[in-house]
Short mmCIF file of C-alpha atoms in Angstrom, two decimals:
data_model
loop_
_atom_site.label_atom_id
_atom_site.label_comp_id
_atom_site.label_asym_id
_atom_site.label_seq_id
_atom_site.Cartn_x
_atom_site.Cartn_y
_atom_site.Cartn_z
CA UNK A 1 128.74 -7.33 -124.76
CA UNK A 2 128.61 -10.64 -122.89
CA UNK A 3 126.83 -11.01 -119.57
CA UNK A 4 128.17 -12.94 -116.59
CA UNK A 5 126.10 -14.40 -113.77
CA UNK A 6 127.50 -16.37 -110.84
CA UNK A 7 126.04 -18.46 -108.03
CA UNK A 8 128.06 -19.24 -104.91
CA UNK A 9 127.03 -21.79 -102.28
CA UNK A 10 128.79 -22.14 -98.94
CA UNK A 11 127.36 -24.52 -96.33
CA UNK A 12 128.96 -24.61 -92.88
CA UNK A 13 126.32 -27.09 -91.74
CA UNK A 14 123.18 -28.90 -92.88
CA UNK A 15 119.72 -29.37 -91.40
CA UNK A 16 120.26 -32.08 -88.79
CA UNK A 17 116.55 -32.96 -88.93
CA UNK A 18 117.02 -33.98 -92.58
CA UNK A 19 120.22 -35.94 -91.97
CA UNK A 20 119.35 -38.14 -89.02
CA UNK A 21 120.80 -35.82 -86.37
CA UNK A 22 124.05 -35.07 -88.23
CA UNK A 23 124.62 -31.34 -88.83
CA UNK A 24 127.84 -31.69 -90.86
CA UNK A 25 129.53 -28.72 -89.19
CA UNK A 26 132.38 -27.17 -91.17
CA UNK A 27 134.40 -23.99 -90.70
CA UNK A 28 135.37 -22.28 -93.94
CA UNK A 29 132.63 -22.90 -96.52
CA UNK A 30 130.78 -19.62 -96.05
CA UNK A 31 134.13 -17.80 -96.25
CA UNK A 32 134.81 -19.58 -99.54
CA UNK A 33 131.47 -18.46 -100.97
CA UNK A 34 132.03 -14.86 -99.89
CA UNK A 35 135.54 -14.86 -101.37
CA UNK A 36 134.40 -16.31 -104.68
CA UNK A 37 131.50 -13.85 -104.88
CA UNK A 38 133.93 -10.97 -104.37
CA UNK A 39 136.22 -12.37 -107.06
CA UNK A 40 133.26 -12.75 -109.42
CA UNK A 41 131.99 -9.24 -108.72
CA UNK A 42 135.41 -7.77 -109.39
CA UNK A 43 135.49 -9.67 -112.70
CA UNK A 44 132.16 -8.23 -113.81
CA UNK A 45 129.72 -10.98 -112.81
CA UNK A 46 126.32 -10.39 -111.25
CA UNK A 47 126.90 -12.56 -108.16
CA UNK A 48 124.38 -14.35 -105.93
CA UNK A 49 125.24 -15.90 -102.54
CA UNK A 50 123.47 -18.81 -100.84
CA UNK A 51 124.84 -19.49 -97.35
CA UNK A 52 124.13 -22.54 -95.17
CA UNK A 53 120.35 -22.56 -94.53
CA UNK A 54 119.79 -20.81 -97.86
CA UNK A 55 121.56 -23.64 -99.67
CA UNK A 56 118.47 -25.74 -100.32
CA UNK A 57 117.62 -27.65 -103.47
CA UNK A 58 114.72 -25.27 -104.18
CA UNK A 59 116.80 -22.09 -103.79
CA UNK A 60 119.77 -23.39 -105.77
CA UNK A 61 117.73 -24.73 -108.69
CA UNK A 62 115.60 -21.57 -108.76
CA UNK A 63 118.72 -19.41 -109.10
CA UNK A 64 120.20 -21.66 -111.78
CA UNK A 65 116.97 -21.63 -113.78
CA UNK A 66 116.73 -17.85 -113.46
CA UNK A 67 120.25 -17.61 -114.89
CA UNK A 68 119.41 -20.12 -117.64
CA UNK A 69 116.53 -17.90 -118.79
CA UNK A 70 118.67 -14.76 -118.76
CA UNK A 71 121.90 -15.95 -120.39
CA UNK A 72 122.35 -16.42 -124.13
CA UNK A 73 125.09 -17.76 -126.37
CA UNK A 74 128.37 -16.02 -125.57
CA UNK A 75 127.39 -15.27 -121.96
CA UNK A 76 128.91 -17.06 -118.97
CA UNK A 77 127.75 -18.81 -115.79
CA UNK A 78 130.13 -19.29 -112.85
CA UNK A 79 128.95 -21.84 -110.27
CA UNK A 80 130.88 -22.47 -107.04
CA UNK A 81 130.09 -24.87 -104.21
CA UNK A 82 131.84 -25.35 -100.87
CA UNK A 83 130.48 -27.98 -98.52
CA UNK A 84 130.30 -31.71 -97.96
CA UNK A 85 130.40 -34.25 -100.76
CA UNK A 86 128.64 -37.61 -100.64
CA UNK A 87 127.62 -40.50 -102.85
CA UNK A 88 124.72 -42.91 -103.26
CA UNK A 89 124.30 -46.15 -105.25
CA UNK A 90 123.36 -45.63 -108.89
CA UNK A 91 120.40 -47.96 -109.35
CA UNK A 92 119.40 -46.67 -112.79
CA UNK A 93 121.90 -48.89 -114.53
CA UNK A 94 123.91 -46.03 -116.05
CA UNK A 95 126.92 -47.07 -118.12
CA UNK A 96 128.59 -43.84 -116.99
CA UNK A 97 128.96 -45.10 -113.41
CA UNK A 98 131.23 -48.17 -113.65
CA UNK A 99 131.35 -48.67 -109.88
CA UNK A 100 127.60 -47.94 -109.53
CA UNK A 101 127.75 -44.75 -107.45
CA UNK A 102 126.44 -41.23 -108.02
CA UNK A 103 128.30 -38.30 -106.46
CA UNK A 104 126.27 -35.77 -104.50
CA UNK A 105 126.48 -32.22 -103.22
CA UNK A 106 125.28 -32.29 -99.62
CA UNK A 107 122.84 -29.39 -99.65
CA UNK A 108 121.06 -28.05 -96.59
CA UNK A 109 117.92 -30.16 -97.01
CA UNK A 110 119.08 -33.19 -99.04
CA UNK A 111 121.79 -34.62 -101.23
CA UNK A 112 121.79 -33.31 -104.80
CA UNK A 113 122.97 -35.80 -107.40
CA UNK A 114 125.73 -35.02 -109.90
CA UNK A 115 123.32 -35.82 -112.74
CA UNK A 116 120.79 -33.37 -111.31
CA UNK A 117 123.41 -30.62 -111.54
CA UNK A 118 124.27 -31.75 -115.06
CA UNK A 119 120.57 -31.53 -115.98
CA UNK A 120 120.39 -27.96 -114.64
CA UNK A 121 123.42 -26.99 -116.73
CA UNK A 122 121.79 -28.56 -119.80
CA UNK A 123 118.96 -26.00 -119.49
CA UNK A 124 121.34 -23.23 -120.57
CA UNK A 125 121.35 -22.16 -124.19
CA UNK A 126 124.01 -23.61 -126.46
CA UNK A 127 127.04 -21.36 -126.47
CA UNK A 128 126.71 -20.26 -122.84
CA UNK A 129 130.06 -20.79 -121.16
CA UNK A 130 129.72 -22.69 -117.86
CA UNK A 131 132.54 -22.87 -115.30
CA UNK A 132 131.95 -24.92 -112.13
CA UNK A 133 134.30 -24.90 -109.12
CA UNK A 134 133.54 -27.58 -106.51
CA UNK A 135 135.33 -27.57 -103.14
CA UNK A 136 134.08 -30.85 -101.69
CA UNK A 137 135.26 -34.45 -101.32
CA UNK A 138 135.57 -36.86 -104.29
CA UNK A 139 134.57 -34.07 -106.69
CA UNK A 140 136.89 -34.92 -109.58
CA UNK A 141 134.09 -35.23 -112.13
CA UNK A 142 131.34 -33.79 -109.97
CA UNK A 143 129.15 -32.51 -112.78
CA UNK A 144 129.26 -35.85 -114.58
CA UNK A 145 130.76 -38.64 -112.49
CA UNK A 146 132.71 -41.41 -114.22
CA UNK A 147 134.17 -43.23 -111.22
CA UNK A 148 133.95 -42.45 -107.53
CA UNK A 149 135.23 -43.86 -104.29
CA UNK A 150 133.08 -46.70 -102.95
CA UNK A 151 132.39 -46.95 -99.21
CA UNK A 152 134.58 -50.08 -99.08
CA UNK A 153 137.49 -48.31 -100.76
CA UNK A 154 136.98 -45.27 -98.56
CA UNK A 155 137.09 -47.40 -95.43
CA UNK A 156 140.26 -49.09 -96.70
CA UNK A 157 141.82 -45.66 -97.24
CA UNK A 158 140.98 -44.77 -93.64
CA UNK A 159 142.80 -47.80 -92.18
CA UNK A 160 146.09 -45.92 -91.94
CA UNK A 161 144.49 -42.68 -90.72
CA UNK A 162 142.35 -41.44 -87.89
CA UNK A 163 138.73 -41.51 -89.17
CA UNK A 164 137.57 -39.15 -86.43
CA UNK A 165 140.15 -36.56 -87.41
CA UNK A 166 139.33 -36.97 -91.12
CA UNK A 167 135.64 -36.35 -90.51
CA UNK A 168 136.50 -33.09 -88.74
CA UNK A 169 139.03 -31.80 -91.28
CA UNK A 170 137.66 -33.11 -94.60
CA UNK A 171 134.54 -32.08 -96.46
CA UNK A 172 133.33 -35.65 -96.40
CA UNK A 173 129.86 -36.79 -95.44
CA UNK A 174 130.70 -39.75 -93.14
CA UNK A 175 130.33 -43.09 -94.91
CA UNK A 176 128.15 -44.57 -92.18
CA UNK A 177 125.86 -41.53 -92.31
CA UNK A 178 125.67 -41.74 -96.10
CA UNK A 179 124.52 -45.35 -95.81
CA UNK A 180 121.94 -44.57 -93.12
CA UNK A 181 120.42 -41.66 -95.05
CA UNK A 182 120.32 -43.66 -98.27
CA UNK A 183 118.58 -46.60 -96.63
CA UNK A 184 116.00 -44.23 -95.16
CA UNK A 185 115.38 -42.35 -98.42
CA UNK A 186 116.18 -45.07 -100.95
CA UNK A 187 112.85 -44.94 -102.82
CA UNK A 188 113.06 -41.14 -103.14
CA UNK A 189 116.54 -41.21 -104.66
CA UNK A 190 115.78 -44.16 -106.91
CA UNK A 191 112.83 -42.24 -108.36
CA UNK A 192 115.11 -39.26 -109.05
CA UNK A 193 117.61 -41.55 -110.75
CA UNK A 194 114.90 -43.08 -112.97
CA UNK A 195 113.73 -39.61 -113.98
CA UNK A 196 117.29 -38.52 -114.71
CA UNK A 197 117.92 -41.61 -116.84
CA UNK A 198 114.81 -40.84 -118.89
CA UNK A 199 115.81 -37.18 -119.24
CA UNK A 200 119.24 -38.12 -120.58
CA UNK A 201 117.58 -39.74 -123.58
CA UNK A 202 115.64 -36.56 -124.35
CA UNK A 203 118.06 -33.72 -123.62
CA UNK A 204 121.44 -32.64 -124.94
CA UNK A 205 124.63 -33.00 -122.94
CA UNK A 206 125.58 -29.91 -120.95
CA UNK A 207 128.67 -28.08 -122.13
CA UNK A 208 130.65 -27.19 -119.02
CA UNK A 209 134.15 -26.93 -117.57
CA UNK A 210 134.83 -28.17 -114.03
CA UNK A 211 137.82 -27.47 -111.82
CA UNK A 212 137.35 -29.49 -108.66
CA UNK A 213 139.05 -29.65 -105.28
CA UNK A 214 140.38 -33.19 -105.70
CA UNK A 215 140.24 -36.42 -107.65
CA UNK A 216 137.29 -38.78 -107.24
CA UNK A 217 139.24 -40.99 -104.84
CA UNK A 218 140.53 -38.13 -102.66
CA UNK A 219 139.21 -35.95 -99.86
CA UNK A 220 139.00 -32.15 -99.80
CA UNK A 221 140.34 -30.36 -96.74
CA UNK A 222 138.43 -27.72 -94.81
CA UNK A 223 140.42 -24.90 -93.20
CA UNK A 224 140.36 -22.12 -90.63
CA UNK A 225 139.75 -19.40 -93.22
CA UNK A 226 139.22 -21.11 -96.58
CA UNK A 227 139.15 -24.67 -97.84
CA UNK A 228 142.54 -25.85 -99.09
CA UNK A 229 141.39 -25.78 -102.71
CA UNK A 230 139.64 -22.41 -102.57
CA UNK A 231 142.49 -20.82 -100.62
CA UNK A 232 145.04 -22.08 -103.14
CA UNK A 233 142.86 -20.94 -106.06
CA UNK A 234 142.67 -17.45 -104.56
CA UNK A 235 146.44 -17.38 -104.07
CA UNK A 236 147.04 -18.37 -107.69
CA UNK A 237 144.49 -15.82 -108.94
CA UNK A 238 146.34 -13.24 -106.80
CA UNK A 239 143.77 -10.50 -107.00
CA UNK A 240 143.47 -10.83 -110.77
CA UNK A 241 147.16 -10.72 -111.68
CA UNK A 242 147.00 -14.26 -113.13
CA UNK A 243 147.13 -14.09 -116.93
CA UNK A 244 147.06 -17.71 -118.16
CA UNK A 245 144.18 -19.80 -119.55
CA UNK A 246 142.03 -22.37 -117.74
CA UNK A 247 144.57 -25.18 -118.21
CA UNK A 248 147.42 -23.05 -116.85
CA UNK A 249 145.21 -21.94 -113.95
CA UNK A 250 144.51 -25.57 -113.09
CA UNK A 251 148.20 -26.52 -113.39
CA UNK A 252 149.28 -23.70 -111.08
CA UNK A 253 146.67 -24.68 -108.49
CA UNK A 254 147.83 -28.32 -108.62
CA UNK A 255 151.47 -27.27 -108.18
CA UNK A 256 150.57 -25.53 -104.94
CA UNK A 257 148.48 -28.36 -103.46
CA UNK A 258 149.68 -31.32 -101.36
CA UNK A 259 149.96 -34.70 -103.16
CA UNK A 260 147.04 -36.01 -101.10
CA UNK A 261 144.68 -33.53 -102.80
CA UNK A 262 145.05 -33.08 -106.56
CA UNK A 263 142.47 -30.77 -108.17
CA UNK A 264 140.93 -32.08 -111.39
CA UNK A 265 140.15 -30.39 -114.69
CA UNK A 266 137.12 -32.05 -116.32
CA UNK A 267 135.21 -31.19 -119.49
CA UNK A 268 131.58 -32.13 -120.03
CA UNK A 269 130.15 -32.02 -123.55
CA UNK A 270 131.84 -29.53 -125.89
CA UNK A 271 132.43 -26.23 -124.12
CA UNK A 272 134.71 -25.08 -126.94
CA UNK A 273 138.46 -24.70 -127.28
CA UNK A 274 138.13 -20.92 -127.29
CA UNK A 275 136.59 -21.07 -123.79
CA UNK A 276 139.36 -23.34 -122.50
CA UNK A 277 141.92 -20.91 -123.90
CA UNK A 278 140.40 -17.92 -122.11
CA UNK A 279 141.66 -16.40 -118.91
CA UNK A 280 139.45 -17.69 -116.06
CA UNK A 281 136.50 -15.51 -115.03
CA UNK A 282 136.42 -13.64 -118.33
CA UNK A 283 132.99 -12.18 -118.99
#
């Protein structure tokens, strides 16, 4: 029989000492992680939770690598993240980033690049099914970014809105803060990007399926109980009564979301048509 492992991160804040005094306070991310862990447990997964201060790069990568060692072809990994999204300039000259930005997950101690997550997924054996659910801003292709919202475009989008309100209701790392942190830690992130570029030439592409909270040029809403994406996903799942495949699951989530936030279905590598045709969360 197949084995299922899941990892659920929910960060209601970050370490302000690591982010120049910004703690990134959110409301519903820990609730999202708890809800997704319950869903996973009910579906037969061995679930692990990392909440706020536990959501460090070291803890997350350690759990992913533990799962990579345990799972074999035919098994499944479920990875969920609820928190802030960010982006930094891609200085490695990657052809995959046409507007020269890497997306990031804003973990407790630092930003984690999309290509770093992709590299962790590539550690899994061929044939392991990987499903990632990201409830953060501009996450449309968050395991393998193709195009993301530049700071200039983001600022233009804000012209007709209230930026202060957006920063309190969206899972967006403020653009000004992103710039400040990047300027402070530029050499560190550039070294990571050089290492990732070298790794891409040596390792296979990760086979994974992503359903994300929004398109790359959109923002993901926080909420009082759950994030808009996670709450809608849970409603569509309806305690396990949903019976469609991954594409139908994505379509039903999109139908129940506002036009300002359109969840994306993205495939990395070759996860297999049989996986896409399965009911979500099938171990």
